[in-house]
């Protein structure tokens, strides 16, 4: 009932697109909601992360003003609350929202205001994770993201991330950005071991990541798995997304059991509810079907997420209490 790895732009409800387009003064393709949903969702024959990432162009077009950011975050919290989640950490890259003249600070401030309003109105807690981006340009933009994260840390923002095309832009190219973040004591989570190998996870750990986004290719390196276990690093697994981007070749190769067998603490997440066409409950049910995990084992993964969440110890205790009380019922109840 906790989603720690959830991208804002990849989780926009198609029904909200017209309002977001209005708020961003952007044009949408003149199609119905179902066709819009298919434009926003990945095709079954998606070949790699690069193709998957193309699905973000349309939602990003309608997230270019403060009003649209505020609305999008609020609506996402409303949906998550409706799905029975008790905590969510929503991520986005402020530097991708500047096309209409917003600054990164304004984008984050607007998202934080939607977050505050959502927390007030709904029955869940939440935080924002700001993504730096892998790419050719962007060192100045990434440094600006670090600065903005520092400014909003504890006021909506809970951590910093590195996202984008991992295969094309290796993690070690961004070490200066993360050294700066470490100096400023901003918690780090890094997408690694998704479209690149175990070395990328090793680098992310050297840079100070306390959680790894995906991390599945760590399974090919005993040494890296040992570090993950010994340091109590959490993996943010996103099963459907990993199959869609071909990060793993087939469901059988998915290394969940290897991680659990090594004592590595895994969590279950959606990555992108709309792009991947999924929900948190669906992810748990898919893992249950594929790996034959019982309800207690699945609940253990949810408890891992409570331990991994960027919350106060008081909040953590409350989240665990709610998971203990509500998880089996939540999993059984209809609706995804
Ligand atoms: Zn991601």
XYZ file of C-alpha atoms and ligand atoms in Angstrom:
337
model
C 0.000 0.000 0.000
C 3.051 2.210 -0.412
C 4.412 3.236 -3.796
C 7.942 4.594 -3.562
C 8.729 4.673 -7.265
C 6.054 6.540 -9.140
C 6.663 9.115 -11.870
C 4.196 11.992 -12.053
C 4.363 12.405 -15.835
C 3.980 8.663 -16.406
C 0.935 8.427 -14.147
C -1.418 11.086 -15.525
C -5.005 9.901 -15.858
C -6.137 10.329 -19.497
C -9.338 11.875 -18.140
C -7.279 14.709 -16.643
C -5.444 15.495 -19.872
C -7.946 18.050 -21.263
C -7.884 20.073 -18.024
C -4.084 19.875 -17.841
C -3.806 20.972 -21.479
C -6.016 23.956 -20.685
C -3.911 24.844 -17.644
C -0.725 24.553 -19.720
C -2.235 26.254 -22.799
C -1.159 23.249 -24.835
C -2.917 21.486 -27.703
C -3.915 17.842 -27.403
C -4.484 15.418 -30.268
C -8.198 15.534 -31.124
C -9.047 12.009 -29.998
C -11.318 10.371 -27.433
C -10.253 9.289 -23.947
C -9.572 5.678 -24.904
C -7.393 6.664 -27.837
C -5.634 9.131 -25.577
C -4.988 6.316 -23.119
C -3.328 4.269 -25.842
C -1.195 7.270 -26.861
C -0.047 7.551 -23.226
C 0.581 3.823 -22.690
C 3.374 1.643 -23.916
C 2.698 -0.825 -26.766
C 3.128 -4.552 -26.131
C 5.963 -4.614 -28.672
C 8.045 -1.933 -26.915
C 11.704 -2.851 -27.495
C 13.683 -0.882 -24.928
C 13.799 1.898 -22.345
C 14.367 4.492 -25.085
C 11.037 3.630 -26.736
C 9.305 3.488 -23.355
C 10.564 6.993 -22.563
C 8.982 8.357 -25.773
C 5.609 7.942 -24.046
C 6.464 10.834 -21.745
C 6.440 13.484 -24.461
C 2.672 13.999 -24.496
C 2.108 14.195 -20.712
C 5.090 16.530 -20.370
C 3.506 18.901 -22.876
C 0.595 19.503 -20.485
C 2.716 19.916 -17.329
C 4.307 23.253 -18.141
C 2.651 25.691 -15.740
C 2.379 25.908 -11.973
C -1.398 25.404 -12.146
C -1.013 22.185 -14.128
C 1.684 20.838 -11.767
C -0.430 21.611 -8.710
C -3.500 19.975 -10.251
C -1.615 16.900 -11.488
C -0.055 16.137 -8.098
C -3.340 16.686 -6.279
C -5.274 14.434 -8.678
C -2.635 11.717 -8.437
C -2.915 11.699 -4.638
C -6.693 11.528 -4.972
C -6.412 8.444 -7.204
C -3.858 6.770 -4.943
C -6.052 7.371 -1.927
C -8.951 5.843 -3.869
C -6.765 2.784 -4.498
C -6.133 2.408 -0.767
C -2.516 3.578 -0.636
C -1.306 4.988 2.663
C 1.931 6.605 1.413
C 3.427 7.604 -1.927
C 6.650 9.222 -3.084
C 6.035 10.955 -6.380
C 8.939 11.857 -8.603
C 9.486 14.202 -11.507
C 12.337 16.121 -13.129
C 11.797 19.848 -12.583
C 14.025 20.672 -15.580
C 11.494 19.030 -17.952
C 8.771 21.514 -17.002
C 10.342 24.786 -18.124
C 9.069 25.103 -21.713
C 6.576 27.868 -20.891
C 8.950 29.891 -18.755
C 8.572 28.289 -15.307
C 11.716 28.012 -13.224
C 12.593 24.737 -11.519
C 11.810 26.386 -8.203
C 8.345 27.399 -9.415
C 7.659 23.890 -10.737
C 8.610 22.334 -7.399
C 6.771 24.951 -5.384
C 3.569 24.269 -7.374
C 3.943 20.499 -7.018
C 4.560 20.900 -3.276
C 1.402 22.955 -2.969
C -0.645 20.226 -4.740
C 0.976 17.732 -2.396
C 0.058 19.708 0.731
C -3.538 20.105 -0.446
C -3.757 16.377 -1.235
C -2.339 15.332 2.140
C -4.869 17.613 3.824
C -7.838 16.270 1.823
C -6.986 12.560 1.562
C -6.010 9.743 3.873
C -2.380 9.275 2.825
C 1.042 10.789 3.394
C 3.330 11.700 0.505
C 6.604 13.261 -0.558
C 8.285 14.468 -3.740
C 11.497 13.077 -5.203
C 13.246 15.396 -7.649
C 14.943 13.718 -10.601
C 18.154 14.910 -12.172
C 18.357 13.791 -15.798
C 20.833 11.693 -17.720
C 21.594 13.378 -21.052
C 24.094 15.344 -23.150
C 23.216 18.728 -21.769
C 22.123 19.401 -18.311
C 24.968 19.720 -15.814
C 23.795 23.236 -14.904
C 20.174 22.061 -14.862
C 21.055 19.123 -12.616
C 22.986 21.363 -10.225
C 19.948 23.646 -10.113
C 17.783 20.619 -9.238
C 20.126 19.835 -6.328
C 19.833 23.427 -5.128
C 16.032 23.370 -5.371
C 15.888 20.001 -3.589
C 17.913 21.482 -0.743
C 15.570 24.477 -0.537
C 12.429 22.290 -0.375
C 13.833 19.416 1.669
C 11.363 18.685 4.467
C 8.849 21.038 2.816
C 7.433 18.539 0.342
C 10.682 17.211 -1.100
C 12.177 14.088 0.463
C 14.975 12.971 -1.884
C 16.913 13.379 -5.117
C 17.095 10.890 -8.011
C 18.784 10.369 -11.371
C 16.492 9.281 -14.216
C 16.609 8.973 -18.003
C 18.378 6.706 -20.441
C 20.821 4.691 -18.337
C 22.211 2.669 -21.250
C 23.266 5.804 -23.141
C 24.415 7.904 -20.169
C 26.278 5.935 -17.475
C 25.799 6.779 -13.819
C 29.455 7.767 -13.191
C 29.121 10.758 -15.539
C 26.947 12.381 -12.892
C 29.179 11.925 -9.873
C 29.772 15.655 -9.348
C 26.031 16.254 -9.078
C 25.687 13.603 -6.401
C 28.767 14.721 -4.497
C 27.064 18.095 -4.213
C 23.847 16.444 -3.030
C 25.779 14.422 -0.421
C 27.431 17.591 0.877
C 23.959 19.074 1.308
C 22.735 15.902 3.073
C 19.928 15.276 0.592
C 18.867 11.590 0.581
C 19.724 9.922 -2.728
C 17.835 7.344 -4.717
C 19.204 6.511 -8.157
C 17.748 4.625 -11.140
C 20.416 1.977 -11.732
C 20.712 -1.589 -12.957
C 17.629 -1.140 -15.133
C 19.011 -0.594 -18.653
C 22.650 -1.082 -17.575
C 24.470 -3.762 -15.583
C 25.469 -4.406 -11.987
C 28.372 -1.927 -12.268
C 25.839 0.863 -12.607
C 24.329 -0.202 -9.268
C 27.811 -0.344 -7.723
C 28.462 3.225 -8.909
C 25.107 4.408 -7.560
C 26.003 2.908 -4.171
C 29.433 4.566 -4.248
C 27.668 7.864 -4.929
C 25.641 7.380 -1.758
C 22.271 6.041 -2.904
C 20.217 4.652 -0.009
C 17.643 3.150 -2.355
C 18.071 1.900 -5.894
C 15.425 2.417 -8.559
C 14.948 -1.023 -10.155
C 18.424 -2.474 -9.510
C 17.475 -5.767 -11.130
C 20.816 -6.279 -12.865
C 22.497 -6.324 -9.465
C 21.364 -9.965 -9.461
C 24.164 -10.840 -11.887
C 26.892 -9.822 -9.423
C 27.255 -11.544 -6.037
C 29.524 -8.737 -4.791
C 26.959 -6.047 -5.500
C 24.204 -8.146 -3.906
C 26.366 -8.491 -0.822
C 26.731 -4.708 -0.555
C 22.971 -4.270 -0.975
C 22.277 -6.740 1.813
C 25.009 -5.597 4.208
C 24.100 -1.932 3.919
C 20.357 -2.587 4.064
C 19.807 -0.857 0.719
C 16.237 -1.080 -0.554
C 15.417 -1.970 -4.139
C 12.446 -0.229 -5.737
C 11.272 -3.016 -8.033
C 8.863 -2.239 -10.869
C 7.982 -5.594 -12.400
C 5.668 -4.643 -15.302
C 7.843 -1.747 -16.357
C 10.942 -3.976 -16.399
C 9.233 -6.455 -18.697
C 8.006 -3.673 -20.985
C 11.435 -2.026 -21.329
C 13.014 -5.484 -21.810
C 15.200 -4.884 -18.776
C 14.545 -8.603 -18.253
C 13.891 -10.925 -21.180
C 10.985 -12.840 -19.666
C 8.988 -13.136 -16.429
C 10.926 -16.320 -15.561
C 14.181 -14.359 -15.503
C 12.877 -11.771 -13.060
C 15.279 -11.992 -10.090
C 12.821 -11.387 -7.231
C 13.520 -14.752 -5.587
C 17.272 -14.311 -5.927
C 17.059 -10.995 -4.089
C 14.775 -12.333 -1.380
C 16.927 -15.454 -0.993
C 19.986 -13.236 -0.414
C 18.221 -11.198 2.241
C 17.951 -8.086 0.077
C 15.012 -5.879 0.916
C 12.801 -5.405 -2.106
C 9.759 -3.168 -2.482
C 6.915 -3.295 -5.027
C 6.187 -0.224 -7.134
C 4.418 0.829 -10.332
C 7.014 3.152 -11.948
C 4.331 4.674 -14.207
C 0.694 3.821 -13.697
C -0.419 5.135 -17.089
C 2.594 4.421 -19.307
C 2.847 0.890 -17.895
C -0.943 0.477 -17.611
C -0.792 -0.765 -14.049
C -1.589 -0.087 -10.402
C 0.138 -1.028 -7.176
C -2.360 -3.763 -6.394
C -1.954 -5.203 -9.886
C 1.828 -5.342 -9.348
C 1.399 -7.298 -6.100
C -1.069 -9.658 -7.767
C 1.264 -10.238 -10.720
C 4.116 -11.113 -8.360
C 1.795 -13.389 -6.411
C 0.812 -15.224 -9.608
C 4.314 -15.428 -11.029
C 6.242 -16.405 -7.903
C 3.523 -18.036 -5.837
C 4.123 -15.686 -2.902
C 1.679 -15.939 -0.015
C -0.071 -12.976 1.529
C 2.430 -12.837 4.428
C 5.387 -12.659 2.027
C 3.676 -9.928 0.019
C 2.867 -8.050 3.203
C 6.557 -8.331 4.089
C 7.376 -6.453 0.873
C 4.886 -3.744 1.861
C 6.538 -3.513 5.295
C 9.894 -3.123 3.510
C 8.405 -0.112 1.733
C 7.396 1.373 5.099
C 10.974 0.897 6.306
C 12.333 2.457 3.103
C 9.988 5.461 3.068
C 11.320 8.950 3.765
C 9.100 9.630 6.762
C 9.535 10.332 10.473
C 9.767 7.362 12.836
C 6.302 8.186 14.170
C 4.858 8.093 10.656
C 6.707 4.843 9.955
C 5.135 3.147 12.955
C 1.711 4.351 11.855
C 2.271 3.132 8.267
C 3.332 -0.292 9.486
C 0.289 -0.492 11.741
C -2.002 0.302 8.844
C -0.276 -2.273 6.591
C -0.558 -4.942 9.302
C -4.256 -4.220 9.728
C -5.328 -3.599 6.144
C -2.971 -5.346 3.704
C -4.661 -8.766 3.348
C -8.059 -7.166 2.942
C -6.663 -4.580 0.483
C -5.142 -7.309 -1.669
C -8.334 -9.374 -1.696
C -10.754 -6.526 -2.350
C -11.962 -6.054 -5.901
C -10.791 -3.261 -8.176
C -7.267 -2.428 -9.175
Zn 11.510 5.096 -12.779
